[in-house]
Tab-separated table of N, CA, C and O in Angstrom:
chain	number	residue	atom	x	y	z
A	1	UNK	N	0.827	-1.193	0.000
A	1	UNK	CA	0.000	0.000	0.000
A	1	UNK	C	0.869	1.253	0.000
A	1	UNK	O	0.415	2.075	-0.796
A	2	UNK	N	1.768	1.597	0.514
A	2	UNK	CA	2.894	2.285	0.534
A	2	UNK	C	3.364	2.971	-0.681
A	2	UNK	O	3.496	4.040	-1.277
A	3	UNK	N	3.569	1.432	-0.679
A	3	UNK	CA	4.054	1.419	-2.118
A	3	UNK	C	3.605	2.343	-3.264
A	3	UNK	O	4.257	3.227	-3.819
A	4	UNK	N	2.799	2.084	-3.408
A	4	UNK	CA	1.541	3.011	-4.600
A	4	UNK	C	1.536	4.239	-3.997
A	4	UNK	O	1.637	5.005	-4.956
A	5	UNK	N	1.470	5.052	-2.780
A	5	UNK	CA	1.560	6.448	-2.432
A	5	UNK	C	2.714	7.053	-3.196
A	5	UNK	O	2.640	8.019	-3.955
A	6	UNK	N	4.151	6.116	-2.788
A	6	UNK	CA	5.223	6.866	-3.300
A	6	UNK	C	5.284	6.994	-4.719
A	6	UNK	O	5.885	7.937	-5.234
A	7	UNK	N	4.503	5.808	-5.624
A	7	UNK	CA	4.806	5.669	-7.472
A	7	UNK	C	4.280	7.138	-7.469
A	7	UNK	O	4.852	8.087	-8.006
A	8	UNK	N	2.916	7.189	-6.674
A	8	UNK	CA	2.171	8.274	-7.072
A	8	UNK	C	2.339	9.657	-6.578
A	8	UNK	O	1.589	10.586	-6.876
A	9	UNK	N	3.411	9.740	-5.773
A	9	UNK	CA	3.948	11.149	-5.395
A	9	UNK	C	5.559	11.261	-6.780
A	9	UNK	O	6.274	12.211	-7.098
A	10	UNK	N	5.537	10.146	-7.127
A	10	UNK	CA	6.744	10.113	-8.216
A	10	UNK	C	5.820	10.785	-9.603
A	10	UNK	O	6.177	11.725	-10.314
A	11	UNK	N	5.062	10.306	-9.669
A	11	UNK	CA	4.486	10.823	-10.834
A	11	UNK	C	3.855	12.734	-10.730
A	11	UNK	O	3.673	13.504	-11.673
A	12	UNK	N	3.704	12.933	-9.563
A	12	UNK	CA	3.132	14.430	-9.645
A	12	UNK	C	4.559	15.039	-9.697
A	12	UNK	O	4.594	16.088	-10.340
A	13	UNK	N	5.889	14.585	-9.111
A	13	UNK	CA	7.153	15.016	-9.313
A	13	UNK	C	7.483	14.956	-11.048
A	13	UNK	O	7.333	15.827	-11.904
A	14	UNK	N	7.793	14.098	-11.108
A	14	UNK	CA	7.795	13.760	-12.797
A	14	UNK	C	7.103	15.105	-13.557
A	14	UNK	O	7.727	15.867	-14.295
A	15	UNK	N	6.058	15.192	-13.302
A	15	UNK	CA	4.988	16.087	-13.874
A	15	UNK	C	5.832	17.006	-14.114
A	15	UNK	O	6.556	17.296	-15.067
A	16	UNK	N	5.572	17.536	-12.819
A	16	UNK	CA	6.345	19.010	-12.484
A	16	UNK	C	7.342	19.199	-13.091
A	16	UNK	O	7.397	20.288	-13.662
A	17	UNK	N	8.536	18.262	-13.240
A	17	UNK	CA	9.984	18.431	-14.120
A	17	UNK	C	9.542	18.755	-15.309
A	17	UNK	O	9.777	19.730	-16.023
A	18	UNK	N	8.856	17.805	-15.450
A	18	UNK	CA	8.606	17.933	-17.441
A	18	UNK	C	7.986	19.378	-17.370
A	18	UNK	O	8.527	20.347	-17.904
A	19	UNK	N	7.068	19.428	-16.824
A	19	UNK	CA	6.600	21.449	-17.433
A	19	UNK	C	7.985	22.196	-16.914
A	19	UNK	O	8.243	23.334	-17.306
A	20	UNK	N	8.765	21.558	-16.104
A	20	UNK	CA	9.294	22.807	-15.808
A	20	UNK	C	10.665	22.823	-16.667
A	20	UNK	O	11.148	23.925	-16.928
A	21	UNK	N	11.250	21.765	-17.072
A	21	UNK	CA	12.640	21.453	-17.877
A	21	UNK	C	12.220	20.883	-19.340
A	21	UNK	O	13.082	20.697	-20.199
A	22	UNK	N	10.933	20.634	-19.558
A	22	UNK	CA	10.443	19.838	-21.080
A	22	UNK	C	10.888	21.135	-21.593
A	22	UNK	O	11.940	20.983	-22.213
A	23	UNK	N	10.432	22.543	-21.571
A	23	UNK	CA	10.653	23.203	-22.955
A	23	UNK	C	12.219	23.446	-23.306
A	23	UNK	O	12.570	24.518	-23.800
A	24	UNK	N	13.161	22.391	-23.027
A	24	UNK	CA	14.069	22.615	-23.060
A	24	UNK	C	14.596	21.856	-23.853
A	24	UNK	O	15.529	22.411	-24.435
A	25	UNK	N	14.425	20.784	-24.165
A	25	UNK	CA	14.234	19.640	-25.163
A	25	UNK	C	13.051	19.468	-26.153
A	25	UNK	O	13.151	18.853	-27.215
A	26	UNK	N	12.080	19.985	-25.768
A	26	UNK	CA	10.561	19.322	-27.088
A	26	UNK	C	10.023	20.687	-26.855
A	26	UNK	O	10.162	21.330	-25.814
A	27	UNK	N	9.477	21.017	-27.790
A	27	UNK	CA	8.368	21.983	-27.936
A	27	UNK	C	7.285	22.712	-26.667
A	27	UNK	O	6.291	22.010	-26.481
A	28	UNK	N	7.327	23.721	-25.976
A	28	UNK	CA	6.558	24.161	-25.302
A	28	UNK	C	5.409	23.652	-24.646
A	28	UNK	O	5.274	23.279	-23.481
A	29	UNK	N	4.336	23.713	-25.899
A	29	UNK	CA	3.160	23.050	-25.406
A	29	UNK	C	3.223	21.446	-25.072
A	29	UNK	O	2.651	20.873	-24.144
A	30	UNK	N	4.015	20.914	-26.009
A	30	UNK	CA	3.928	19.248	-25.730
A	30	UNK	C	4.795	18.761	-24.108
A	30	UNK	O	4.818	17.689	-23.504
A	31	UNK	N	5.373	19.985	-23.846
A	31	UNK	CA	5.926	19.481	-22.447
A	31	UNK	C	4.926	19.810	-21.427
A	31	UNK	O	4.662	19.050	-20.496
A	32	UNK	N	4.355	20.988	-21.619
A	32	UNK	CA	3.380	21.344	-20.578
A	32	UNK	C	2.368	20.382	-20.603
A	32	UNK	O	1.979	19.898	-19.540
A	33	UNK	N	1.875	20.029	-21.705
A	33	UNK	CA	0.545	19.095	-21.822
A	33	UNK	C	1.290	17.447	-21.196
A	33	UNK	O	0.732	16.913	-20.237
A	34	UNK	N	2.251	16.927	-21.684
A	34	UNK	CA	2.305	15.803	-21.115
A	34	UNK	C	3.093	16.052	-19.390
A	34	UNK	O	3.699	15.040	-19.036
A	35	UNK	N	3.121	16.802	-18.727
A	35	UNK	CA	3.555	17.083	-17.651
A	35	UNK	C	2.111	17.260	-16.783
A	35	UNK	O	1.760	16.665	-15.764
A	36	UNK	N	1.558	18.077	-17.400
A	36	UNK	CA	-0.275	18.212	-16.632
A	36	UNK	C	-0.665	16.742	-16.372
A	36	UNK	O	-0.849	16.416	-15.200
A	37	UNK	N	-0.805	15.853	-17.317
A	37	UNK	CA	-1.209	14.253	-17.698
A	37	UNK	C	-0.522	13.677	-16.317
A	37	UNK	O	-1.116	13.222	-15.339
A	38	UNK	N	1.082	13.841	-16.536
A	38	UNK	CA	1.444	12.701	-14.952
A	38	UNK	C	1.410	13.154	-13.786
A	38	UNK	O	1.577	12.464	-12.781
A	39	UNK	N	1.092	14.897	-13.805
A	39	UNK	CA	0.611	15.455	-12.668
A	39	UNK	C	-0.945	15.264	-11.923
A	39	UNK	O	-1.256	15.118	-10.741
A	40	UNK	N	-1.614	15.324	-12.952
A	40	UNK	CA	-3.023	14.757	-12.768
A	40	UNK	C	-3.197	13.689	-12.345
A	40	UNK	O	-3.802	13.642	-11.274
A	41	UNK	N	-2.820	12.562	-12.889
A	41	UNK	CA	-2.918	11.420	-12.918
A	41	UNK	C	-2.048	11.273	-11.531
A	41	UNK	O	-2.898	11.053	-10.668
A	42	UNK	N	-1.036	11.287	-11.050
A	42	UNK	CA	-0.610	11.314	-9.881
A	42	UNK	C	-1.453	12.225	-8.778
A	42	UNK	O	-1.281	11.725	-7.667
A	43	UNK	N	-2.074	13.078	-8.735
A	43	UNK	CA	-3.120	13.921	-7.781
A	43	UNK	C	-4.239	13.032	-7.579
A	43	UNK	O	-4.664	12.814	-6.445
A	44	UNK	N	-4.784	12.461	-8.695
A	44	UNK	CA	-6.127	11.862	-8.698
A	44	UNK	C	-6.180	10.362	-8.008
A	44	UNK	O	-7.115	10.043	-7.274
A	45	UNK	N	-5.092	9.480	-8.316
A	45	UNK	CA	-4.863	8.632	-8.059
A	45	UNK	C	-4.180	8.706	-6.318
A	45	UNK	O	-4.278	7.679	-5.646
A	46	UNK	N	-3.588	9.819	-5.761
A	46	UNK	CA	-3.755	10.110	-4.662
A	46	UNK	C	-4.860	10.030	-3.728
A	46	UNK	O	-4.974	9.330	-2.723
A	47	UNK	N	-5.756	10.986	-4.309
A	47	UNK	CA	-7.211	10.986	-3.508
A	47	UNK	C	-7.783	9.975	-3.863
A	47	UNK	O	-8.682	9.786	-3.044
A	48	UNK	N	-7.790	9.162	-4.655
A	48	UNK	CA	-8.884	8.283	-4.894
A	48	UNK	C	-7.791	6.967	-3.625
A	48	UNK	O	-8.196	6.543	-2.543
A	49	UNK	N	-7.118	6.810	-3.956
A	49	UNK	CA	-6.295	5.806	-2.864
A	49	UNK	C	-6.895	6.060	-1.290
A	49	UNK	O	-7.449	5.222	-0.577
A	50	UNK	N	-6.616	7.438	-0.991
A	50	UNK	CA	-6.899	7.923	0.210
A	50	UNK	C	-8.047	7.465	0.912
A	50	UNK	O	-8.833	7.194	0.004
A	51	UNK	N	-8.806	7.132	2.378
A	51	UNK	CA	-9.593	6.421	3.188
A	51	UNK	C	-9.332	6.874	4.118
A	51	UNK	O	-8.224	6.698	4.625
A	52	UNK	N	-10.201	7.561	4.622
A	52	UNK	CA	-9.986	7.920	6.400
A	52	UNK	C	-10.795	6.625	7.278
A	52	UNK	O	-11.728	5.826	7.199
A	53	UNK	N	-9.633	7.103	8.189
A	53	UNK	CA	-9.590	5.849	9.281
A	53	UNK	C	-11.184	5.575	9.764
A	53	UNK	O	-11.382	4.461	10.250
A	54	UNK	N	-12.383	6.524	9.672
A	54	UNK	CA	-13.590	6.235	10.095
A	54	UNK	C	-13.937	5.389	9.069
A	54	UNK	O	-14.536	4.367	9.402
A	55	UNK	N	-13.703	5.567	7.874
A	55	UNK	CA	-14.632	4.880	7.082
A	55	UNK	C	-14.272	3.190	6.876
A	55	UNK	O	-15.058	2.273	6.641
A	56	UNK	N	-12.734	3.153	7.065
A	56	UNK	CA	-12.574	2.050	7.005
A	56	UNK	C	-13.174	0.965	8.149
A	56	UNK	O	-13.326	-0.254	8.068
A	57	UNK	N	-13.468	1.952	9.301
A	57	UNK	CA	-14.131	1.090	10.239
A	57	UNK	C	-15.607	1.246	10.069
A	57	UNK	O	-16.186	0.241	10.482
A	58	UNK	N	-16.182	1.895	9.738
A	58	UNK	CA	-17.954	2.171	9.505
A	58	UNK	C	-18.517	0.725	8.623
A	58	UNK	O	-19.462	-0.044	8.797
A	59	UNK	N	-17.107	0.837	7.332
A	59	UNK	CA	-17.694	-0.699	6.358
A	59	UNK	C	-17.459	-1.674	7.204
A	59	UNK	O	-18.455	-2.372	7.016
A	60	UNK	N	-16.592	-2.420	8.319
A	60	UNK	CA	-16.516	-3.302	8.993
A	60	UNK	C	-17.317	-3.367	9.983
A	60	UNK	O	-17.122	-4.368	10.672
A	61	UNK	N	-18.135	-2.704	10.328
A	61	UNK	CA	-19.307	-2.431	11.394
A	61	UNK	C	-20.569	-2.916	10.321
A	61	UNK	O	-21.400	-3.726	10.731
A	62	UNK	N	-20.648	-2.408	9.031
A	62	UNK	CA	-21.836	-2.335	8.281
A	62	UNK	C	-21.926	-3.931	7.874
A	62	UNK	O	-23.005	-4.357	7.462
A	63	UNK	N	-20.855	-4.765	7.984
A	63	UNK	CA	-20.856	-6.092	7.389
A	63	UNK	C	-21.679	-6.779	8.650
A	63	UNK	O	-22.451	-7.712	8.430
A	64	UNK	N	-21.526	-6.407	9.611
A	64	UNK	CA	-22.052	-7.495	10.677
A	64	UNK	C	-23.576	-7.041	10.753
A	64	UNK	O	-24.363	-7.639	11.487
């Protein structure tokens, strides 16, 4: 579980480089646009991972 927090704090990092060092190598827009993509995708996949500690106990209450 860990595990997947850090890919996914790697990928909003990633992001960030590419908008911020892509126009340095490829074309402007194509760095910004594929830098938004692994930034997003690393944000989203953050929150959606995320579970507060109530809820994980509310579904184990709701099973019985």
């Amino acid at each position: 579980m860990k595990t997947k927090k850090i890919i996914y704090v790697l990928f909003m990092i990633i992001g960030a480089l590419i908008m911020s060092l892509g126009p340095n190598y490829v074309e402007k827009e194509y760095a910004l646009a594929l830098g938004i993509i692994f930034l997003m995708f690393g944000v989203y996949k953050t929150g959606v991972s995320y579970t507060p500690q109530n809820q994980e106990n509310k579904e184990v209450e709701d099973e019985f």
